[in-house]
Coordinates of C-alpha atoms in Angstrom, one line a residue:
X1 CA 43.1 202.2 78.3
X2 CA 40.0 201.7 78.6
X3 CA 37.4 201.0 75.2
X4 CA 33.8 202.0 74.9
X5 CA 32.4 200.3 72.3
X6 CA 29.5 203.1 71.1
X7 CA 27.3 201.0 69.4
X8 CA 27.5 197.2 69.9
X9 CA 26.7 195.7 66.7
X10 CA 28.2 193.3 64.5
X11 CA 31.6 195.4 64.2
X12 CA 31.5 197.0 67.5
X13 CA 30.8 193.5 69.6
X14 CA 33.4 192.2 67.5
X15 CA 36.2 194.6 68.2
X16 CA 35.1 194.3 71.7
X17 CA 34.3 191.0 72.4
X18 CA 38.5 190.4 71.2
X19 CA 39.8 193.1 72.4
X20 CA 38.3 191.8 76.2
X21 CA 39.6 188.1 75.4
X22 CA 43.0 189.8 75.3
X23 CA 42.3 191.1 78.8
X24 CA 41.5 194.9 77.8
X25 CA 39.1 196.8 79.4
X26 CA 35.9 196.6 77.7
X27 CA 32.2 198.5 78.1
X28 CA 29.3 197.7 75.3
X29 CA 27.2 200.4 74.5
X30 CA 24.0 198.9 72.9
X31 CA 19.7 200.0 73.1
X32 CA 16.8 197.9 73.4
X33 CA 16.6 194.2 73.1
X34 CA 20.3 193.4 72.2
X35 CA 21.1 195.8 75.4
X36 CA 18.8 193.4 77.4
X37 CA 20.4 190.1 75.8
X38 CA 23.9 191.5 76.6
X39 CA 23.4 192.0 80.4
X40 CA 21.2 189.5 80.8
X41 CA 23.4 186.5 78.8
X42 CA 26.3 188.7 77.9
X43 CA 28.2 188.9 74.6
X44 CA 28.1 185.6 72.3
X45 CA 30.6 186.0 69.7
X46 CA 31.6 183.4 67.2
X47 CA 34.9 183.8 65.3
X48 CA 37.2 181.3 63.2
X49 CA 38.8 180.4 66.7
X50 CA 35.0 179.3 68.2
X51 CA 32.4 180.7 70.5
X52 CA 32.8 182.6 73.4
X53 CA 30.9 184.5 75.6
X54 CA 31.6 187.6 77.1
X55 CA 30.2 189.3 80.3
X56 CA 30.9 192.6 80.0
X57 CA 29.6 196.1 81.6
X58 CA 26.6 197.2 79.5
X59 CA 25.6 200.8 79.2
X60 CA 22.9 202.8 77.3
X61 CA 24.3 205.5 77.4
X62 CA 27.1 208.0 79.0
X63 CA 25.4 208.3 82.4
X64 CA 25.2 205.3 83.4
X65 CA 29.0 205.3 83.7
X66 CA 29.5 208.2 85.6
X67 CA 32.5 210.3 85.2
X68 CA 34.4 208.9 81.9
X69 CA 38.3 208.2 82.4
X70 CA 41.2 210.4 80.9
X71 CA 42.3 207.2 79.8
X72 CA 39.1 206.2 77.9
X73 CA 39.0 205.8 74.0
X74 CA 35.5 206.4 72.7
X75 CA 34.9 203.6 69.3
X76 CA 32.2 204.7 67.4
X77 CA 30.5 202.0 65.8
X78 CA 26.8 203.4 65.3
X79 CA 25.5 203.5 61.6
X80 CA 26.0 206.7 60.3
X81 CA 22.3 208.1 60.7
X82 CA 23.0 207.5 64.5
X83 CA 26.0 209.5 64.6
X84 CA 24.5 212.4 65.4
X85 CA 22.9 211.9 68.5
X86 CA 25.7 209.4 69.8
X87 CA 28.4 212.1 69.1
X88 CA 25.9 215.0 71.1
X89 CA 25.3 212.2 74.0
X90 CA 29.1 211.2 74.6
X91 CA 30.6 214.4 73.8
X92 CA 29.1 216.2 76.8
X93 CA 30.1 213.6 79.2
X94 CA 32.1 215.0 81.8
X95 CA 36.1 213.5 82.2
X96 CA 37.0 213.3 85.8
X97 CA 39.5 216.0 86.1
X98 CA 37.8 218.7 84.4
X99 CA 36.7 219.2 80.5
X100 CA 34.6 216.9 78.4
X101 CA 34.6 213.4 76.3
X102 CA 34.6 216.3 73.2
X103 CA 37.6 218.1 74.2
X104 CA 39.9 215.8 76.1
X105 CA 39.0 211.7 74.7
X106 CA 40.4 210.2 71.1
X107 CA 37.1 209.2 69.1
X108 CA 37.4 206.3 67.0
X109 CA 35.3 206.5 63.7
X110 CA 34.8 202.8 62.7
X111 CA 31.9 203.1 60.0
X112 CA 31.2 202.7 56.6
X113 CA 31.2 206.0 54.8
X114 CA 33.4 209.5 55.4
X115 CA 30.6 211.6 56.7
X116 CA 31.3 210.6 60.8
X117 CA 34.2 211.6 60.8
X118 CA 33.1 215.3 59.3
X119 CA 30.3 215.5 61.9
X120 CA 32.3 214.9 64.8
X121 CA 35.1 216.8 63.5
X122 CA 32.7 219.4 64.6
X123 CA 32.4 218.1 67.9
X124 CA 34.9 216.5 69.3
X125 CA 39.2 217.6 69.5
X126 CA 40.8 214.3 69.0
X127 CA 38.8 212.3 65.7
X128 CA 40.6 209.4 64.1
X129 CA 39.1 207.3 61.0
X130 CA 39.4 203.5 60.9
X131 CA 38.4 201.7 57.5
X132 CA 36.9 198.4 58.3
X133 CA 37.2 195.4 56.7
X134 CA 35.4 192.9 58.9
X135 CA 32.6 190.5 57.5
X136 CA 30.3 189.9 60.7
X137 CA 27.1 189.3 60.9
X138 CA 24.5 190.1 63.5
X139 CA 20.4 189.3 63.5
X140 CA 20.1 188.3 67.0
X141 CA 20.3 190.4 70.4
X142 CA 23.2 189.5 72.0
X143 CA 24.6 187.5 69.1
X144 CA 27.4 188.2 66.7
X145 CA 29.6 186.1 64.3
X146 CA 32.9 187.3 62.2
X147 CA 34.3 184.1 60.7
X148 CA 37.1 185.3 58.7
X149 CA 40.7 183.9 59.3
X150 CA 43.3 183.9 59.8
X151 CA 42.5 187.2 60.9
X152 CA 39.1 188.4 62.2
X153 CA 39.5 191.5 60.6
X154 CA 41.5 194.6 59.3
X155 CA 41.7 198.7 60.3
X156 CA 43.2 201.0 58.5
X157 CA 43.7 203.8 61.8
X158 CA 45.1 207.3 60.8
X159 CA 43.9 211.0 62.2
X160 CA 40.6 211.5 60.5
X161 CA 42.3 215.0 59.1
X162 CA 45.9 213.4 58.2
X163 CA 48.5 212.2 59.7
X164 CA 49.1 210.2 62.9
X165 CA 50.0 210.1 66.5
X166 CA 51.3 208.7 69.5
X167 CA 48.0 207.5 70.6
X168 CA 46.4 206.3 67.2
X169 CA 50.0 204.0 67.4
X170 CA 49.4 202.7 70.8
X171 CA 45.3 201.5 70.2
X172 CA 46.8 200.1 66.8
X173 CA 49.6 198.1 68.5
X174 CA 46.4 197.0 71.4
X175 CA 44.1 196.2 68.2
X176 CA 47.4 193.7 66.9
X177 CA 47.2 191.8 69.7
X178 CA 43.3 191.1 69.4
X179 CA 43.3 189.4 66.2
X180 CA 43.3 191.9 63.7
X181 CA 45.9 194.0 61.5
X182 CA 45.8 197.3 62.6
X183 CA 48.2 199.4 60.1
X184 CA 48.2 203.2 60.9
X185 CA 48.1 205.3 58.0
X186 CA 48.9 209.1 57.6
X187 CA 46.1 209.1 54.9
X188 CA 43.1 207.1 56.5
X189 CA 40.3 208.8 54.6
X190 CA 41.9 207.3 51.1
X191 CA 41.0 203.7 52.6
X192 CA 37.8 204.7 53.8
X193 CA 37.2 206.8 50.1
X194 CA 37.8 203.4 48.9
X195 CA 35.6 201.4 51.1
X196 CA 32.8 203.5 50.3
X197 CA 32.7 202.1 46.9
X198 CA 32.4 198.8 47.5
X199 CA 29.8 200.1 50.2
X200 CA 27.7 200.9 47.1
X201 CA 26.3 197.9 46.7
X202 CA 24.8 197.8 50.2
X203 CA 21.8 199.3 49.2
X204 CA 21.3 196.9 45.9
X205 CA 21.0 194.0 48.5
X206 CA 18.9 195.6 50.9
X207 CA 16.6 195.8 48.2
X208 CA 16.9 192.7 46.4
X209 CA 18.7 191.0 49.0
X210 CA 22.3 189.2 49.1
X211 CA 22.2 186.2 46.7
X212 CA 24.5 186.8 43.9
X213 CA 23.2 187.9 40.5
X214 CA 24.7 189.1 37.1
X215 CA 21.8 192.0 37.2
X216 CA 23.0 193.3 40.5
X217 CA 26.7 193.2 39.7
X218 CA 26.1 195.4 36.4
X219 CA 23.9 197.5 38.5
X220 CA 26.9 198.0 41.1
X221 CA 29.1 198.6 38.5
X222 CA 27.3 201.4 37.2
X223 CA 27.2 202.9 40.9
X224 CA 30.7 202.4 41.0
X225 CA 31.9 204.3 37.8
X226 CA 29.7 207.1 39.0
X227 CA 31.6 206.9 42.5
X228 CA 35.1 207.2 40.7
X229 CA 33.8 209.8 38.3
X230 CA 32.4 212.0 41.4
X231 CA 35.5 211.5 42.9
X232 CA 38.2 212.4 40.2
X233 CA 36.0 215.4 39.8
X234 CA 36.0 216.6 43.1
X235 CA 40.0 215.6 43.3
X236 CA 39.2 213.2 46.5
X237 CA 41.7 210.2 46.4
X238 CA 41.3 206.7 47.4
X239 CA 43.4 203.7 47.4
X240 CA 43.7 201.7 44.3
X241 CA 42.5 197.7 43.9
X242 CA 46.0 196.9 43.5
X243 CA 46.6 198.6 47.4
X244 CA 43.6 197.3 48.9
X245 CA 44.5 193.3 47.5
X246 CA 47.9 193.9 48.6
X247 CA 46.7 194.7 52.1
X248 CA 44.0 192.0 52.1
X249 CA 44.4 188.8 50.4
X250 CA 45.1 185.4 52.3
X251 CA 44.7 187.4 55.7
X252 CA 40.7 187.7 56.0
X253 CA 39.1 185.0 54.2
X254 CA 35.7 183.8 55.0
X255 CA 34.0 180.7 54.9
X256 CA 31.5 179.8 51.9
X257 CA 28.1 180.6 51.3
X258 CA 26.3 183.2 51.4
X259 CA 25.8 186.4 54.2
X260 CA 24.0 189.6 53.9
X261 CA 25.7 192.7 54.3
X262 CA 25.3 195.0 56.9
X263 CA 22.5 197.1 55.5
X264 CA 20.4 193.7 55.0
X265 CA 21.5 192.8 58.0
X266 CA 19.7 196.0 59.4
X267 CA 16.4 195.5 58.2
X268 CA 16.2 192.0 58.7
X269 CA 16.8 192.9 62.7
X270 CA 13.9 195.6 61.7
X271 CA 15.5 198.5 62.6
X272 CA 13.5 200.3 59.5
X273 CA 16.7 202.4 58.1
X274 CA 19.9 201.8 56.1
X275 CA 22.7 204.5 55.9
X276 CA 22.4 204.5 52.0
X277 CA 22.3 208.3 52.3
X278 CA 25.6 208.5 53.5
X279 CA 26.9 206.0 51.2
X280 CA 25.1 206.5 47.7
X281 CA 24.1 209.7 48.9
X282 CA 27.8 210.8 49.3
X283 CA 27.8 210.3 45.8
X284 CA 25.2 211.9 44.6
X285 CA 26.0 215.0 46.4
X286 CA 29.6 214.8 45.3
X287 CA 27.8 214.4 41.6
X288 CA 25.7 217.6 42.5
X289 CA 28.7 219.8 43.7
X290 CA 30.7 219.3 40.7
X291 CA 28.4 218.7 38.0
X292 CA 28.4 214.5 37.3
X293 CA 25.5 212.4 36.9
X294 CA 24.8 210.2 39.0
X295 CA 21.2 208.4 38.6
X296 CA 22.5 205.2 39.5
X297 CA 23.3 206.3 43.5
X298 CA 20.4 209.4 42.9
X299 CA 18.0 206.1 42.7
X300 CA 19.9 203.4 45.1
X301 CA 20.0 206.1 48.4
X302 CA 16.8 206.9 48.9
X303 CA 15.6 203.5 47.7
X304 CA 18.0 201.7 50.2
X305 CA 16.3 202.6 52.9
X306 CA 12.9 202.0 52.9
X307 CA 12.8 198.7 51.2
X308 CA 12.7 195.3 53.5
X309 CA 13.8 191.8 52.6
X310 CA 10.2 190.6 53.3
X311 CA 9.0 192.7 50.3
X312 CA 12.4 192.7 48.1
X313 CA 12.6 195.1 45.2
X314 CA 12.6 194.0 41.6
X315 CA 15.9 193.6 39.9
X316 CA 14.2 195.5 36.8
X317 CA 12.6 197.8 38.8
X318 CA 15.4 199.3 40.0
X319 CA 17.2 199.7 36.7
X320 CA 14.1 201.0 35.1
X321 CA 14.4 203.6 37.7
X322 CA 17.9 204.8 36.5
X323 CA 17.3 204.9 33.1
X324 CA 14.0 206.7 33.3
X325 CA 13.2 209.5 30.5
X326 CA 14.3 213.0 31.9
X327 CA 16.2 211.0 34.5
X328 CA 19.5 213.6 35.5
X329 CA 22.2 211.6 33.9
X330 CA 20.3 209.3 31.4
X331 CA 22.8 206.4 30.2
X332 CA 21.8 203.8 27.5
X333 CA 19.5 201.1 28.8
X334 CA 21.1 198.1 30.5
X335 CA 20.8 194.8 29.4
X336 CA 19.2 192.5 32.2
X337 CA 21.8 189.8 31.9
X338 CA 25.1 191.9 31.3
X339 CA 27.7 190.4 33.2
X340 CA 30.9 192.2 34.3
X341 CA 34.3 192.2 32.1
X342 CA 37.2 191.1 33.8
X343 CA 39.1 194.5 33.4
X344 CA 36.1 195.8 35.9
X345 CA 37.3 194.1 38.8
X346 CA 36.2 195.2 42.0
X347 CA 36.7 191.9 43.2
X348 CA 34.5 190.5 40.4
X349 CA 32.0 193.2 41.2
X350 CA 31.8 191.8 44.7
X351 CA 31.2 188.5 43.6
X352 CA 28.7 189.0 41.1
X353 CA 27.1 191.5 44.0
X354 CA 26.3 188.9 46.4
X355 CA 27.9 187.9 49.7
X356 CA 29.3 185.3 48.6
X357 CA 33.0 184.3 50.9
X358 CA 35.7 186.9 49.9
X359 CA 32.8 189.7 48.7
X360 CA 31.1 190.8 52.0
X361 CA 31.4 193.9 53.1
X362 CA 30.3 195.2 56.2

């Protein structure tokens, strides 16, 4: 098989960059300066085991690869608000004998989030989920760390609409070999429902960014009870904390100290966008189709993406935001300093919502 990495960032050069030090077949799919950086000086990708660099084919899109392989796997690592166009791009691509990327290649969904997988459900035959759990970190073309260890990583893999299959099993067992656990699942999008709420607090250090602080874990906590609330109303399960740990601890620690998450990440690089919509803004829509407030996310979607870390939001500015008068949802006013009670978990609300080692999330 052969793996096209659809959006070379910090999870998609990571997946790659191992996957090709295990001798599999690799092509990078990345834009503008990080594009450049790649062909020009190829992949540089620090992990627990050291750096390496990678010189690998380099693409900007499907034509520049001419006929796609029936043995090709298509991993889509694009932020959400990209999927779009990347799913309209590669799922037109012609498959040398006969048919399309859309009707005849597996598509890997390996965001943040559940709303990829829905939009290229509507595209493309073959659509598989992956949950990611893989703290990496990237803020220079052509550069990418993920230091955790002893694995680099973990994906949950599982047919985005249930269930598994032959191929799923054989990109898992490909995936093993590479330095991460690769479990297949027959109910994927219950890991990635999961994920999604610690993907809450993305936005909270986009705007404030990703030192820790008691304020922005009680605000994350907040965002996370609505989450839970939208979903148990909606009847969408997810994994418990109990599952996730179980799956998780001792296999991807990190180093200490301190790393933005991937949403920071973004608009330090100055890409000008988060996918908070598709992550708060899942729950607020949840919280508008079944009739849960949700002023928390309402506040931290829209917020999440225009805000820079050179210009950082006020702690107490955003929680005067939920807790405006006539705000959908009104909940008692927050105290500043409240910190977290131990029964709330969340990993200690994600270390006190910071990145600090063991809380990132990608």
């Amino acid at each position: 098989m052969r793996y096209i990495i659809i959006g070379a960032g910090a999870i998609g050069a990571t997946i790659g960059g191992r996957l090709a030090e295990t001798g599999r077949e690799v092509v990078l799919v990345a834009r503008g300066a990080h594009a450049e950086a790649l062909k020009a000086d190829g992949l540089r990708l620090t992990t627990a085991d050291g750096t390496r660099v990678h010189r690998l084919p380099v693409a900007t899109g499907p034509s520049e690869l001419g006929e796609l392989r029936p043995d090709d796997v298509l991993l889509l690592t694009v932020k959400t608000q990209h999927a779009i166009a990347a799913l309209d791009a590669w799922g037109d691509a012609e498959v040398a004998g006969g048919g399309t990327a859309a009707q005849r290649l597996p598509l890997l969904c390996a965001q943040n989030g559940v709303e990829s997988e829905r939009l290229a459900l509507r595209r493309f035959s073959r659509v598989y989920g992956v949950c990611v759990w893989l703290p990496a970190t990237f803020l220079e073309p052509g550069v990418v760390s993920a230091l955790c260890s002893p694995l680099t990583g973990i994906l949950h893999l599982g047919r985005a609409a249930g269930g598994s299959d032959a191929r799923i099993r054989a990109i898992a067992a490909d995936l093993g070999g590479a330095g991460f656990e690769a479990p297949v699942v027959e109910d994927v999008m219950r890991w990635k429902y999961a994920k999604l709420l610690g993907n809450l607090g993305n936005a909270v250090q986009a705007t404030t960014g990703p030192e820790p602080d008691p304020a922005k874990a009680a605000l994350l906590l907040r965002a996370v009870r609505e989450g839970k609330a939208a979903f148990d109303a909606a009847g969408i399960g997810y994994v418990t904390e109990a599952e996730q740990s179980a799956a998780r601890d001792g296999k991807v620690d990190q180093p200490a100290g301190v790393r933005g998450g991937s949403s920071w990440q973004s608009l330090a690089r100055g890409t000008g966008s988060v996918e908070a919509d598709y992550l708060n803004g899942e729950i607020s829509l949840l919280g508008r189709l079944h009739g849960v407030p949700t002023p928390v996310n309402d506040v931290l979607a829209p917020r999440g993406g225009t805000s820079s870390p050179a210009k950082p939001a006020a702690r107490g500015d955003v929680h005067r935001r939920t807790d405006r008068p006539g705000r959908r949802g009104r909940g008692p006013r927050l105290r500043r300093r409240a910190v977290p009670r131990d029964g709330d978990s969340l990993q200690a609300v994600r270390a006190s919502c910071g990145a600090r080692a063991g809380a990132a999330v990608s």
